[in-house]
Amino acid sequence: QITLKESGPTLVKPTQTLTLTCTFSGFSLRTNGVGVGWIRQPPGKALEWLALVYWDDDTRYGPSLKSRLTITKDTSKNQVVLTMTNLDPVDTATYYCARLYGSGNDWNWYFDLWGRGTLDTVSS
Amino acid sequence: QSVVTQPPSVSGAPGQRVTISCTGSSSNIGAGYDVHWYQQLPETAPQLLIYANNNRPSGVPARFSGSKSGSSASLAITGLQAEDEADYYCQSYDSSLSAWVFGGGTKLTVL
């Protein structure tokens, strides 16, 4: 059974850095053709892809937040960590991690399994 | 605002057929990138519903189907049931943004 679970602080102050951890089981990030990504959803709004890391350590970032994000993986712990700097109240959202999976070119891959998400509020 | 557009809401009575459109452009759906669909039930995480335009993961009922033509894609739900009431998101890749992009989401109401 494949599971992903997000963890991190629920309340962060403006200008601080948010660190989120995705702990997964049932698959390995050593496996060719696998990635783990982060997607967020502000309350009542749409999904937004943020970042992803591949099995080969390659990383990709969404254009709107690229300068504020860093994604890393710890294969031995089955974890992926996302850090977001200089937080603002508009960053209040539920943050999901999800497995990116597919065949062929990665731009056609999809998020096949998701964690339950963690709601992070940015407020002073 | 997303580069792929969905209607904010659709509705239908139980047993009816509804479709949800996902309209893109030449840098995403029109460029040939696959479209995937996710269902988000109230207060839950999104779940993969359709992948690679028209494929259903194991466990997804055959009432759900996807199609793609040109710069647009559609999700069809036949035999509408109360438990289908949810938000639905399409997702593709955009080469101009070098990003995986989601549509704005469509809220399905079962009357």
Short mmCIF file of C-alpha atoms in Angstrom, two decimals:
data_model
loop_
_atom_site.label_atom_id
_atom_site.label_comp_id
_atom_site.label_asym_id
_atom_site.label_seq_id
_atom_site.Cartn_x
_atom_site.Cartn_y
_atom_site.Cartn_z
CA GLN A 1 0.00 0.00 0.00
CA ILE A 2 1.32 3.41 -1.00
CA THR A 3 0.85 6.30 1.37
CA LEU A 4 2.08 9.87 1.61
CA LYS A 5 1.77 12.10 4.63
CA GLU A 6 2.54 15.77 5.01
CA SER A 7 3.83 17.28 8.23
CA GLY A 8 4.90 20.71 9.37
CA PRO A 9 3.81 23.71 11.42
CA THR A 10 0.18 24.76 11.22
CA LEU A 11 0.82 28.43 11.99
CA VAL A 12 3.66 30.53 10.66
CA LYS A 13 4.33 34.25 10.99
CA PRO A 14 4.77 36.54 8.00
CA THR A 15 8.33 36.73 6.65
CA GLN A 16 9.22 33.40 8.26
CA THR A 17 10.28 30.24 6.43
CA LEU A 18 7.95 27.26 6.13
CA THR A 19 9.41 23.77 6.11
CA LEU A 20 7.13 20.91 5.09
CA THR A 21 8.00 17.23 5.09
CA CYS A 22 6.39 14.53 2.99
CA THR A 23 6.95 11.05 4.37
CA PHE A 24 5.97 8.27 2.03
CA SER A 25 5.88 4.49 1.98
CA GLY A 26 5.18 1.75 -0.52
CA PHE A 27 7.46 3.10 -3.24
CA SER A 28 11.02 4.32 -3.58
CA LEU A 29 12.45 7.52 -4.96
CA ARG A 30 15.32 5.41 -6.23
CA THR A 31 12.98 3.98 -8.86
CA ASN A 32 13.36 5.25 -12.40
CA GLY A 33 10.29 7.14 -13.51
CA VAL A 34 9.07 8.42 -10.18
CA GLY A 35 8.83 11.87 -8.68
CA VAL A 36 7.27 13.56 -5.68
CA GLY A 37 5.68 16.95 -5.95
CA TRP A 38 4.04 19.59 -3.81
CA ILE A 39 0.72 21.20 -4.70
CA ARG A 40 -1.13 23.80 -2.67
CA GLN A 41 -4.73 24.92 -2.44
CA PRO A 42 -5.74 28.20 -0.77
CA PRO A 43 -9.09 27.98 1.03
CA GLY A 44 -11.88 27.82 -1.53
CA LYS A 45 -9.48 28.12 -4.45
CA ALA A 46 -7.86 25.96 -7.10
CA LEU A 47 -4.86 23.68 -7.01
CA GLU A 48 -1.43 25.10 -7.81
CA TRP A 49 1.63 22.98 -8.55
CA LEU A 50 4.68 24.23 -6.64
CA ALA A 51 7.67 21.94 -7.07
CA LEU A 52 8.82 18.41 -7.68
CA VAL A 53 11.86 16.21 -7.32
CA TYR A 54 12.69 13.20 -9.46
CA TRP A 55 14.35 9.90 -8.61
CA ASP A 56 17.57 11.20 -10.18
CA ASP A 57 17.67 14.39 -8.02
CA ASP A 58 16.45 16.62 -10.82
CA THR A 59 14.15 19.34 -9.51
CA ARG A 60 11.50 21.57 -11.10
CA TYR A 61 9.71 24.62 -9.74
CA GLY A 62 6.55 26.47 -10.60
CA PRO A 63 7.28 29.86 -12.17
CA SER A 64 5.37 32.05 -9.73
CA LEU A 65 7.16 30.92 -6.57
CA LYS A 66 10.43 29.60 -7.96
CA SER A 67 12.64 32.11 -6.13
CA ARG A 68 11.16 31.19 -2.74
CA LEU A 69 11.13 27.40 -2.96
CA THR A 70 13.62 24.62 -2.39
CA ILE A 71 12.75 20.94 -2.67
CA THR A 72 15.03 18.13 -1.52
CA LYS A 73 14.77 14.41 -0.98
CA ASP A 74 16.18 12.00 1.58
CA THR A 75 15.91 8.61 -0.06
CA SER A 76 17.05 6.72 3.03
CA LYS A 77 14.19 8.21 5.07
CA ASN A 78 11.62 8.15 2.25
CA GLN A 79 11.09 11.87 2.71
CA VAL A 80 10.78 14.94 0.53
CA VAL A 81 11.17 18.37 2.10
CA LEU A 82 9.84 21.67 0.75
CA THR A 83 10.99 24.99 2.13
CA MET A 84 9.27 28.25 1.30
CA THR A 85 10.83 31.53 2.35
CA ASN A 86 9.41 34.95 3.15
CA LEU A 87 5.87 33.83 3.88
CA ASP A 88 2.88 36.10 3.40
CA PRO A 89 -0.76 35.66 4.48
CA VAL A 90 -1.64 34.86 0.84
CA ASP A 91 0.44 31.69 1.27
CA THR A 92 -2.20 30.33 3.64
CA ALA A 93 -3.26 27.07 2.04
CA THR A 94 -3.52 23.33 2.33
CA TYR A 95 -0.26 21.87 1.10
CA TYR A 96 -0.34 18.44 -0.51
CA CYS A 97 2.45 16.13 -1.53
CA ALA A 98 1.77 13.67 -4.31
CA ARG A 99 3.59 11.04 -6.34
CA LEU A 100 4.26 11.97 -9.93
CA TYR A 101 4.06 8.90 -12.08
CA GLY A 102 3.80 7.90 -15.69
CA SER A 103 5.57 6.56 -18.72
CA GLY A 104 7.32 8.23 -21.58
CA ASN A 105 8.10 11.92 -21.32
CA ASP A 106 7.67 13.35 -17.84
CA TRP A 107 5.54 16.25 -19.04
CA ASN A 108 2.76 13.70 -19.54
CA TRP A 109 3.06 12.23 -16.07
CA TYR A 110 0.33 12.69 -13.51
CA PHE A 111 -0.13 12.84 -9.73
CA ASP A 112 -1.50 9.39 -9.04
CA LEU A 113 -1.40 9.30 -5.26
CA TRP A 114 -1.84 12.15 -2.79
CA GLY A 115 -1.38 12.77 0.89
CA ARG A 116 -4.23 14.14 2.97
CA GLY A 117 -2.67 17.59 3.07
CA THR A 118 -1.65 19.97 5.82
CA LEU A 119 -3.31 23.33 6.37
CA ASP A 120 -0.77 26.03 6.98
CA THR A 121 -1.86 29.46 8.11
CA VAL A 122 0.33 32.52 7.77
CA SER A 123 -0.64 35.11 10.36
CA SER A 124 0.98 37.35 12.92
CA GLN B 1 -5.75 32.77 -13.27
CA SER B 2 -5.01 29.38 -14.77
CA VAL B 3 -3.89 28.88 -18.36
CA VAL B 4 -6.41 26.06 -18.68
CA THR B 5 -10.02 27.08 -18.18
CA GLN B 6 -12.92 25.17 -16.68
CA PRO B 7 -16.51 26.27 -16.04
CA PRO B 8 -16.91 27.21 -12.37
CA SER B 9 -19.93 24.99 -11.92
CA VAL B 10 -22.13 22.39 -13.58
CA SER B 11 -25.16 20.55 -12.32
CA GLY B 12 -27.36 17.63 -13.19
CA ALA B 13 -30.07 15.41 -11.79
CA PRO B 14 -29.41 11.86 -10.64
CA GLY B 15 -29.11 9.51 -13.58
CA GLN B 16 -28.28 12.25 -16.06
CA ARG B 17 -25.08 12.82 -18.04
CA VAL B 18 -22.90 15.85 -17.47
CA THR B 19 -19.72 17.04 -19.11
CA ILE B 20 -16.99 19.32 -17.81
CA SER B 21 -14.79 21.12 -20.30
CA CYS B 22 -11.13 22.03 -19.98
CA THR B 23 -9.93 24.58 -22.52
CA GLY B 24 -6.28 25.29 -23.11
CA SER B 25 -4.03 26.68 -25.80
CA SER B 26 -1.21 25.86 -28.17
CA SER B 27 1.31 25.78 -25.33
CA ASN B 28 -0.48 23.11 -23.32
CA ILE B 29 -3.36 20.89 -24.42
CA GLY B 30 -3.11 22.06 -28.02
CA ALA B 31 0.57 21.16 -28.07
CA GLY B 32 -0.35 17.53 -27.53
CA TYR B 33 0.29 17.20 -23.82
CA ASP B 34 -1.90 14.71 -22.01
CA VAL B 35 -4.82 15.82 -19.85
CA HIS B 36 -5.56 14.27 -16.49
CA TRP B 37 -8.58 14.69 -14.25
CA TYR B 38 -8.90 14.70 -10.47
CA GLN B 39 -11.93 14.45 -8.23
CA GLN B 40 -11.92 16.28 -4.90
CA LEU B 41 -14.73 15.25 -2.60
CA PRO B 42 -15.67 17.74 0.13
CA GLU B 43 -12.96 18.18 2.75
CA THR B 44 -10.67 15.57 1.18
CA ALA B 45 -7.54 15.46 -0.95
CA PRO B 46 -7.79 15.24 -4.74
CA GLN B 47 -7.82 11.77 -6.26
CA LEU B 48 -6.78 10.76 -9.75
CA LEU B 49 -9.89 10.09 -11.84
CA ILE B 50 -8.68 9.96 -15.45
CA TYR B 51 -5.10 9.85 -16.71
CA ALA B 52 -3.60 10.31 -20.14
CA ASN B 53 -6.80 11.76 -21.60
CA ASN B 54 -9.06 8.73 -21.39
CA ASN B 55 -7.71 6.09 -19.02
CA ARG B 56 -9.33 5.15 -15.73
CA PRO B 57 -7.23 4.01 -12.76
CA SER B 58 -8.29 0.78 -11.13
CA GLY B 59 -11.40 1.31 -9.03
CA VAL B 60 -12.81 4.26 -10.96
CA PRO B 61 -16.27 3.43 -12.31
CA ALA B 62 -16.81 3.26 -16.05
CA ARG B 63 -19.36 6.07 -15.65
CA PHE B 64 -16.39 8.43 -15.78
CA SER B 65 -14.73 8.99 -19.14
CA GLY B 66 -12.37 11.49 -20.68
CA SER B 67 -11.71 12.78 -24.15
CA LYS B 68 -9.43 15.28 -25.83
CA SER B 69 -9.60 17.15 -29.09
CA GLY B 70 -7.41 19.98 -30.24
CA SER B 71 -6.85 22.44 -27.42
CA SER B 72 -9.67 21.13 -25.26
CA ALA B 73 -10.57 18.13 -23.17
CA SER B 74 -13.75 16.93 -21.53
CA LEU B 75 -14.77 14.80 -18.61
CA ALA B 76 -18.10 13.02 -18.94
CA ILE B 77 -20.05 11.48 -16.11
CA THR B 78 -23.01 9.30 -16.95
CA GLY B 79 -25.62 7.92 -14.58
CA LEU B 80 -24.99 10.79 -12.19
CA GLN B 81 -25.07 9.83 -8.52
CA ALA B 82 -25.27 11.90 -5.36
CA GLU B 83 -21.77 10.81 -4.35
CA ASP B 84 -20.37 12.38 -7.52
CA GLU B 85 -20.93 15.82 -6.00
CA ALA B 86 -17.39 17.19 -5.82
CA ASP B 87 -14.88 19.55 -7.37
CA TYR B 88 -13.20 18.36 -10.55
CA TYR B 89 -9.84 19.58 -11.83
CA CYS B 90 -8.11 19.03 -15.15
CA GLN B 91 -4.33 19.09 -15.34
CA SER B 92 -1.83 19.25 -18.17
CA TYR B 93 1.63 20.60 -18.90
CA ASP B 94 2.43 24.04 -20.26
CA SER B 95 5.59 24.45 -22.29
CA SER B 96 5.64 28.25 -22.06
CA LEU B 97 5.61 28.09 -18.28
CA SER B 98 7.56 24.82 -18.04
CA ALA B 99 4.98 23.86 -15.45
CA TRP B 100 2.37 21.28 -14.61
CA VAL B 101 -0.85 23.30 -14.64
CA PHE B 102 -4.27 22.75 -13.14
CA GLY B 103 -7.55 24.17 -14.31
CA GLY B 104 -9.52 26.42 -12.02
CA GLY B 105 -11.80 23.60 -10.96
CA THR B 106 -15.47 22.86 -11.57
CA LYS B 107 -17.98 22.28 -8.81
CA LEU B 108 -20.48 19.58 -9.71
CA THR B 109 -23.83 19.79 -7.97
CA VAL B 110 -26.20 16.84 -8.10
CA LEU B 111 -29.70 18.26 -7.95
#
